[in-house]
PDB file of C-alpha atoms in Angstrom:
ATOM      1  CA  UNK A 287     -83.783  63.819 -25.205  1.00  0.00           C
ATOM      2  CA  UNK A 288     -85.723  64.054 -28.053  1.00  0.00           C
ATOM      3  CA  UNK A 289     -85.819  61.263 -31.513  1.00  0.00           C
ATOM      4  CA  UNK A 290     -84.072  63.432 -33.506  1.00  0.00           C
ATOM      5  CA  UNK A 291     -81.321  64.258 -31.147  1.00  0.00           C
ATOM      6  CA  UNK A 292     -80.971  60.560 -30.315  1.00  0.00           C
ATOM      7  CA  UNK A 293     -80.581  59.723 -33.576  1.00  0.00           C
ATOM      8  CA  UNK A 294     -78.213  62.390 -34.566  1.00  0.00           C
ATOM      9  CA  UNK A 295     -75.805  60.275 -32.026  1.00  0.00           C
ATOM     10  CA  UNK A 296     -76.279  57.469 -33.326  1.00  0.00           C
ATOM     11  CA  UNK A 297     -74.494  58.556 -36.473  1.00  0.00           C
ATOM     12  CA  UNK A 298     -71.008  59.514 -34.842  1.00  0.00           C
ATOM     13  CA  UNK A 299     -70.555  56.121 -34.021  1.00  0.00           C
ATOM     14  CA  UNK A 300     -68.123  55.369 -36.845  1.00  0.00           C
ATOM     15  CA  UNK A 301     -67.376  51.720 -37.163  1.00  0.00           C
ATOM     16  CA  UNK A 302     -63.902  50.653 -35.273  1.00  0.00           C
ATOM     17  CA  UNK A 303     -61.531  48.173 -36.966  1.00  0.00           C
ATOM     18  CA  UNK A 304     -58.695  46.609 -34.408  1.00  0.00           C
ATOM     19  CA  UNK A 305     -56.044  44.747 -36.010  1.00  0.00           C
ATOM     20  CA  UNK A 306     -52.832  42.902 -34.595  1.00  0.00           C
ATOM     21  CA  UNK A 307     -52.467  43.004 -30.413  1.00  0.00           C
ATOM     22  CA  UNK A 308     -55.586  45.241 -29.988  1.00  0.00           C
ATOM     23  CA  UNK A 309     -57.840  42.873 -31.287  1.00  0.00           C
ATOM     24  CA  UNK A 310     -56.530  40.679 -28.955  1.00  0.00           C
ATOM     25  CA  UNK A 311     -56.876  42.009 -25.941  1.00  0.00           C
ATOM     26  CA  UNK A 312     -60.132  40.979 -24.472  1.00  0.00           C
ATOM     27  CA  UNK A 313     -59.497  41.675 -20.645  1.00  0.00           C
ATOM     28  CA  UNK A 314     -59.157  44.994 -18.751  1.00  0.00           C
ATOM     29  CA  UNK A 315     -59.558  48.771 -20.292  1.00  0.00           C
ATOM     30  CA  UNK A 316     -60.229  48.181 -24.154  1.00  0.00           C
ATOM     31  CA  UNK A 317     -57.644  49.712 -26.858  1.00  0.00           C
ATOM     32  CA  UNK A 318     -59.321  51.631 -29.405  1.00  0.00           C
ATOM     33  CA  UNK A 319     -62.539  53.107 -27.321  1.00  0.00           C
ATOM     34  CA  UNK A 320     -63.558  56.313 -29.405  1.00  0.00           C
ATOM     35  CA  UNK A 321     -65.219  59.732 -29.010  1.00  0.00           C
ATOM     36  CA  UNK A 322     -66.110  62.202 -31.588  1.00  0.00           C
ATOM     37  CA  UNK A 323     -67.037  65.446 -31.872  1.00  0.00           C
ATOM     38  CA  UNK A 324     -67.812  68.353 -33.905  1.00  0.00           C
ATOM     39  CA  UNK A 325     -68.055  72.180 -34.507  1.00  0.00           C
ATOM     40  CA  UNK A 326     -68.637  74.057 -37.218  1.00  0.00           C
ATOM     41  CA  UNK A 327     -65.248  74.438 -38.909  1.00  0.00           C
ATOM     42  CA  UNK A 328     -63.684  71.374 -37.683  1.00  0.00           C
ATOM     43  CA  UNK A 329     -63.415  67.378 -35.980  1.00  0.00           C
ATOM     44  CA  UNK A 330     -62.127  66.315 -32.518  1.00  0.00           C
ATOM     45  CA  UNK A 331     -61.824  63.271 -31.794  1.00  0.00           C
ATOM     46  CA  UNK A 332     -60.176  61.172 -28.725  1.00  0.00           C
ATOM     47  CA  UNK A 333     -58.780  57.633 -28.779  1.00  0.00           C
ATOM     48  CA  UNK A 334     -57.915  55.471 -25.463  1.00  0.00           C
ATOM     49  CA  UNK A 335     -54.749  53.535 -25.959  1.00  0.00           C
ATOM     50  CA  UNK A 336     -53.689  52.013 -22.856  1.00  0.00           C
ATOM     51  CA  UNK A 337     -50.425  50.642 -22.171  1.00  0.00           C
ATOM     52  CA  UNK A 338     -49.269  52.671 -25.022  1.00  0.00           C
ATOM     53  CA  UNK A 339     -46.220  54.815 -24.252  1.00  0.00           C
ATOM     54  CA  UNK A 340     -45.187  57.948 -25.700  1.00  0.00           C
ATOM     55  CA  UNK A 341     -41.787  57.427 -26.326  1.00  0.00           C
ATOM     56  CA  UNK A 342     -41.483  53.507 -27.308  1.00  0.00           C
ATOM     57  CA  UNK A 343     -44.791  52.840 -28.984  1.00  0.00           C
ATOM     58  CA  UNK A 344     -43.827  54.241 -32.559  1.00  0.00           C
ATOM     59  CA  UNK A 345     -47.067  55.968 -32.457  1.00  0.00           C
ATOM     60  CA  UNK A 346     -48.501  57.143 -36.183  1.00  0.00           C
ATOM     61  CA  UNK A 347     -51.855  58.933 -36.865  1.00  0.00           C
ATOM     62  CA  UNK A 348     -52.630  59.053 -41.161  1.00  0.00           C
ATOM     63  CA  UNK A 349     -55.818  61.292 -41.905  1.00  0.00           C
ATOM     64  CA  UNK A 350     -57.025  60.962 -45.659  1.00  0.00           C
ATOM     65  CA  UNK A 351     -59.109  63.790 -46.888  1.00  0.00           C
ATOM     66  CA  UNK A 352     -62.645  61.168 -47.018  1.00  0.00           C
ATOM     67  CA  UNK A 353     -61.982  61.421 -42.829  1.00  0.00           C
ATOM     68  CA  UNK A 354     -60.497  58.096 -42.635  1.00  0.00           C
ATOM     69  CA  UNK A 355     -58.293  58.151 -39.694  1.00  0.00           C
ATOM     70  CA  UNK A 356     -55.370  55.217 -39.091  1.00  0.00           C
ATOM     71  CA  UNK A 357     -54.130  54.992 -35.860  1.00  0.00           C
ATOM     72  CA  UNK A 358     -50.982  52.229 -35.977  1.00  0.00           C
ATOM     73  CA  UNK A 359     -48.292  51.748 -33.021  1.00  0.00           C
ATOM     74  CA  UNK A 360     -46.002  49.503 -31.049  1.00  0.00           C
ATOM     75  CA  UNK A 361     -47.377  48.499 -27.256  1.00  0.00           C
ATOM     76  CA  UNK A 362     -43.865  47.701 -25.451  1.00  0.00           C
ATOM     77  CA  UNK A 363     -43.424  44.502 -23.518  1.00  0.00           C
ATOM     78  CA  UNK A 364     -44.672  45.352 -20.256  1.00  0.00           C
ATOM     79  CA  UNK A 365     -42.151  46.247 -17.699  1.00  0.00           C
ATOM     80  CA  UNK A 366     -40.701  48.991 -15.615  1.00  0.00           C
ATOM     81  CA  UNK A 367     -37.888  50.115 -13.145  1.00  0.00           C
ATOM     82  CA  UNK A 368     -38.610  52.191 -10.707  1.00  0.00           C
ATOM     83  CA  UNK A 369     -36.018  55.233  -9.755  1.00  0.00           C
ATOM     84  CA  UNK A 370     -34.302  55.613  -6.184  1.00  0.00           C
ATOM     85  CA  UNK A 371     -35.960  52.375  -5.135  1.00  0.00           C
ATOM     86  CA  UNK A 372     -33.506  49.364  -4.851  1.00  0.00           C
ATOM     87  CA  UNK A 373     -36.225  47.088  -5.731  1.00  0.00           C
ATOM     88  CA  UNK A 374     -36.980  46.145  -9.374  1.00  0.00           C
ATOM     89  CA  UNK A 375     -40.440  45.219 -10.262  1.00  0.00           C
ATOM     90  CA  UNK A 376     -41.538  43.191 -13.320  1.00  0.00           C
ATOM     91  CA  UNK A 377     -44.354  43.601 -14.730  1.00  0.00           C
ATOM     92  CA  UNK A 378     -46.823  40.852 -16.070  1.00  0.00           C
ATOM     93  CA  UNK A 379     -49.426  42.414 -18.702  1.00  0.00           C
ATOM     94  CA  UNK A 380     -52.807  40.635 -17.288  1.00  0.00           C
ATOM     95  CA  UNK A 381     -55.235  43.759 -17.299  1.00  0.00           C
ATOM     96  CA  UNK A 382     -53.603  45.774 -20.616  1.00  0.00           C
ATOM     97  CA  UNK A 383     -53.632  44.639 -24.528  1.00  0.00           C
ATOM     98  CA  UNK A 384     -50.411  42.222 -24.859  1.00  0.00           C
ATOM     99  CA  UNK A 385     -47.443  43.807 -26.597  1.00  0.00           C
ATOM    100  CA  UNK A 386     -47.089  44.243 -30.006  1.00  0.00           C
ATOM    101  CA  UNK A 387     -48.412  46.403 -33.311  1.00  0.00           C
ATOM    102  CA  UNK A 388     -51.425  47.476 -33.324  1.00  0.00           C
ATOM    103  CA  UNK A 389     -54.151  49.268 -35.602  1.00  0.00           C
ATOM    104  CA  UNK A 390     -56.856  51.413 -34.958  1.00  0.00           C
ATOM    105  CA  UNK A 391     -58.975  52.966 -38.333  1.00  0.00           C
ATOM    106  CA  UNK A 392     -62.008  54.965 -38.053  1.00  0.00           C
ATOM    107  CA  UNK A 393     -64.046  57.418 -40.502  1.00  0.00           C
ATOM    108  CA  UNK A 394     -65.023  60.962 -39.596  1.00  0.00           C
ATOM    109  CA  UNK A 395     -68.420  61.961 -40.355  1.00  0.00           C
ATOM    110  CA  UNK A 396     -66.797  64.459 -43.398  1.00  0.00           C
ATOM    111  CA  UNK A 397     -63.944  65.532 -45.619  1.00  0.00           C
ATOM    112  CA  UNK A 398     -61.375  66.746 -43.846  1.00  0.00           C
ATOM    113  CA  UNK A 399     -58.359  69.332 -45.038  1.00  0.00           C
ATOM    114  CA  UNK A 400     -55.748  66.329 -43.675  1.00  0.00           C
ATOM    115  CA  UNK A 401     -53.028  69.236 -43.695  1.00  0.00           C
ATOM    116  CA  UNK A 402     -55.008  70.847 -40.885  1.00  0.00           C
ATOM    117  CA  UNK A 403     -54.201  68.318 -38.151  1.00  0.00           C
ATOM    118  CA  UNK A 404     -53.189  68.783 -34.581  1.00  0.00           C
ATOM    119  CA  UNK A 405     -52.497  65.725 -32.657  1.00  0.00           C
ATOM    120  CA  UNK A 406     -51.952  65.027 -28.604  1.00  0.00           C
ATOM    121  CA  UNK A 407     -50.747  62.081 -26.923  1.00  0.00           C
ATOM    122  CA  UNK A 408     -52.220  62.568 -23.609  1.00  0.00           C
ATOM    123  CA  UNK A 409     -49.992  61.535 -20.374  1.00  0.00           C
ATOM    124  CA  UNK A 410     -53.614  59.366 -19.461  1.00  0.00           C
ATOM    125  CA  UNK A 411     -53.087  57.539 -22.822  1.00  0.00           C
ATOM    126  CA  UNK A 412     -55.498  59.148 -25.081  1.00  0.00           C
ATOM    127  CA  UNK A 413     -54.274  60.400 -28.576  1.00  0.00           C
ATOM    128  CA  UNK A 414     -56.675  63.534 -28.866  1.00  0.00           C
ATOM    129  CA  UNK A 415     -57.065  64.608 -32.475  1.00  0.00           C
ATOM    130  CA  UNK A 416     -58.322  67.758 -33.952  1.00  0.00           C
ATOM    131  CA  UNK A 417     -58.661  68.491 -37.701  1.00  0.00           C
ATOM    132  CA  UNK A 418     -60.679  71.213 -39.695  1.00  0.00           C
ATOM    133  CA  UNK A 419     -63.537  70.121 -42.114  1.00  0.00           C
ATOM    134  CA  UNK A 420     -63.405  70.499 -45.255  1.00  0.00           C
ATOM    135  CA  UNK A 421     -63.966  73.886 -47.022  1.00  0.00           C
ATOM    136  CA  UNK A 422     -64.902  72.450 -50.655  1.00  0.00           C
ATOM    137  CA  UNK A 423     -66.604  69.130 -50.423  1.00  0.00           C
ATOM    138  CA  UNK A 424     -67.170  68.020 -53.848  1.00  0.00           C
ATOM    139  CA  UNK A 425     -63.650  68.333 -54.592  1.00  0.00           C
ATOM    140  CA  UNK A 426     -63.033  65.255 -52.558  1.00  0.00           C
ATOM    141  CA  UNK A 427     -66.201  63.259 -53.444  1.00  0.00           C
TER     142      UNK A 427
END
């Protein structure tokens, strides 16, 4: 790999600010690990949130226009029955973020057209993003 290429990934790195119960998890698979990447017309990017679930976590994903992405939720106190077994098993949270809201906020490396946004919640706990660049730059500047 060459200086230039190195550097070039260096850039997508966008600063990550945690907030609430994800800054406060400090043992096991970190909240809030990011990946980005690009194409010509648009953004993808991929955010691990485990112990987040689907259907209880509130999950909400704001995209301004400067690429500014604001990931906020609810992680669920930790527990779970499972079905056609007569045995009930409570779960302790030792290895996941505690429960509680949490928020994730990133910055794409350009504008964005924020009505052009398809999110995923993974079933492996990532909240996949894709979201089309821009068209007319200076009209957001």
């Amino acid at each position: 790999m060459d200086a230039k290429n190195n550097a070039k990934r260096r850039k997508l790195k966008p600063p990550v600010t945690l907030t609430g119960t994800a800054k406060e998890g400090c043992i096991g698979p970190s909240i809030g690990l990011i990946d980005i990447g690009t194409s010509v017309n648009a953004y993808i990017f991929r955010v691990a949130l485990p112990g987040v679930r689907n259907n209880e976590s509130l999950l909400q994903c704001e995209i301004r226009r400067d690429g500014k992405v604001q990931i906020r939720g609810l992680i669920t106190e930790g527990g779970a029955l499972l079905k056609g077994i007569p045995t009930v098993y409570q779960m302790k949270v030792q290895q996941l973020c505690p429960p509680g809201q949490f928020t994730v906020s990133f910055t794409l490396p350009g504008p964005v057209d924020a009505r052009l946004f398809t999110p995923t919640f993974r079933p492996d706990g990532v909240l996949e993003g894709v979201v089309m660049k821009c068209i007319y730059p200076r009209m957001y500047r």
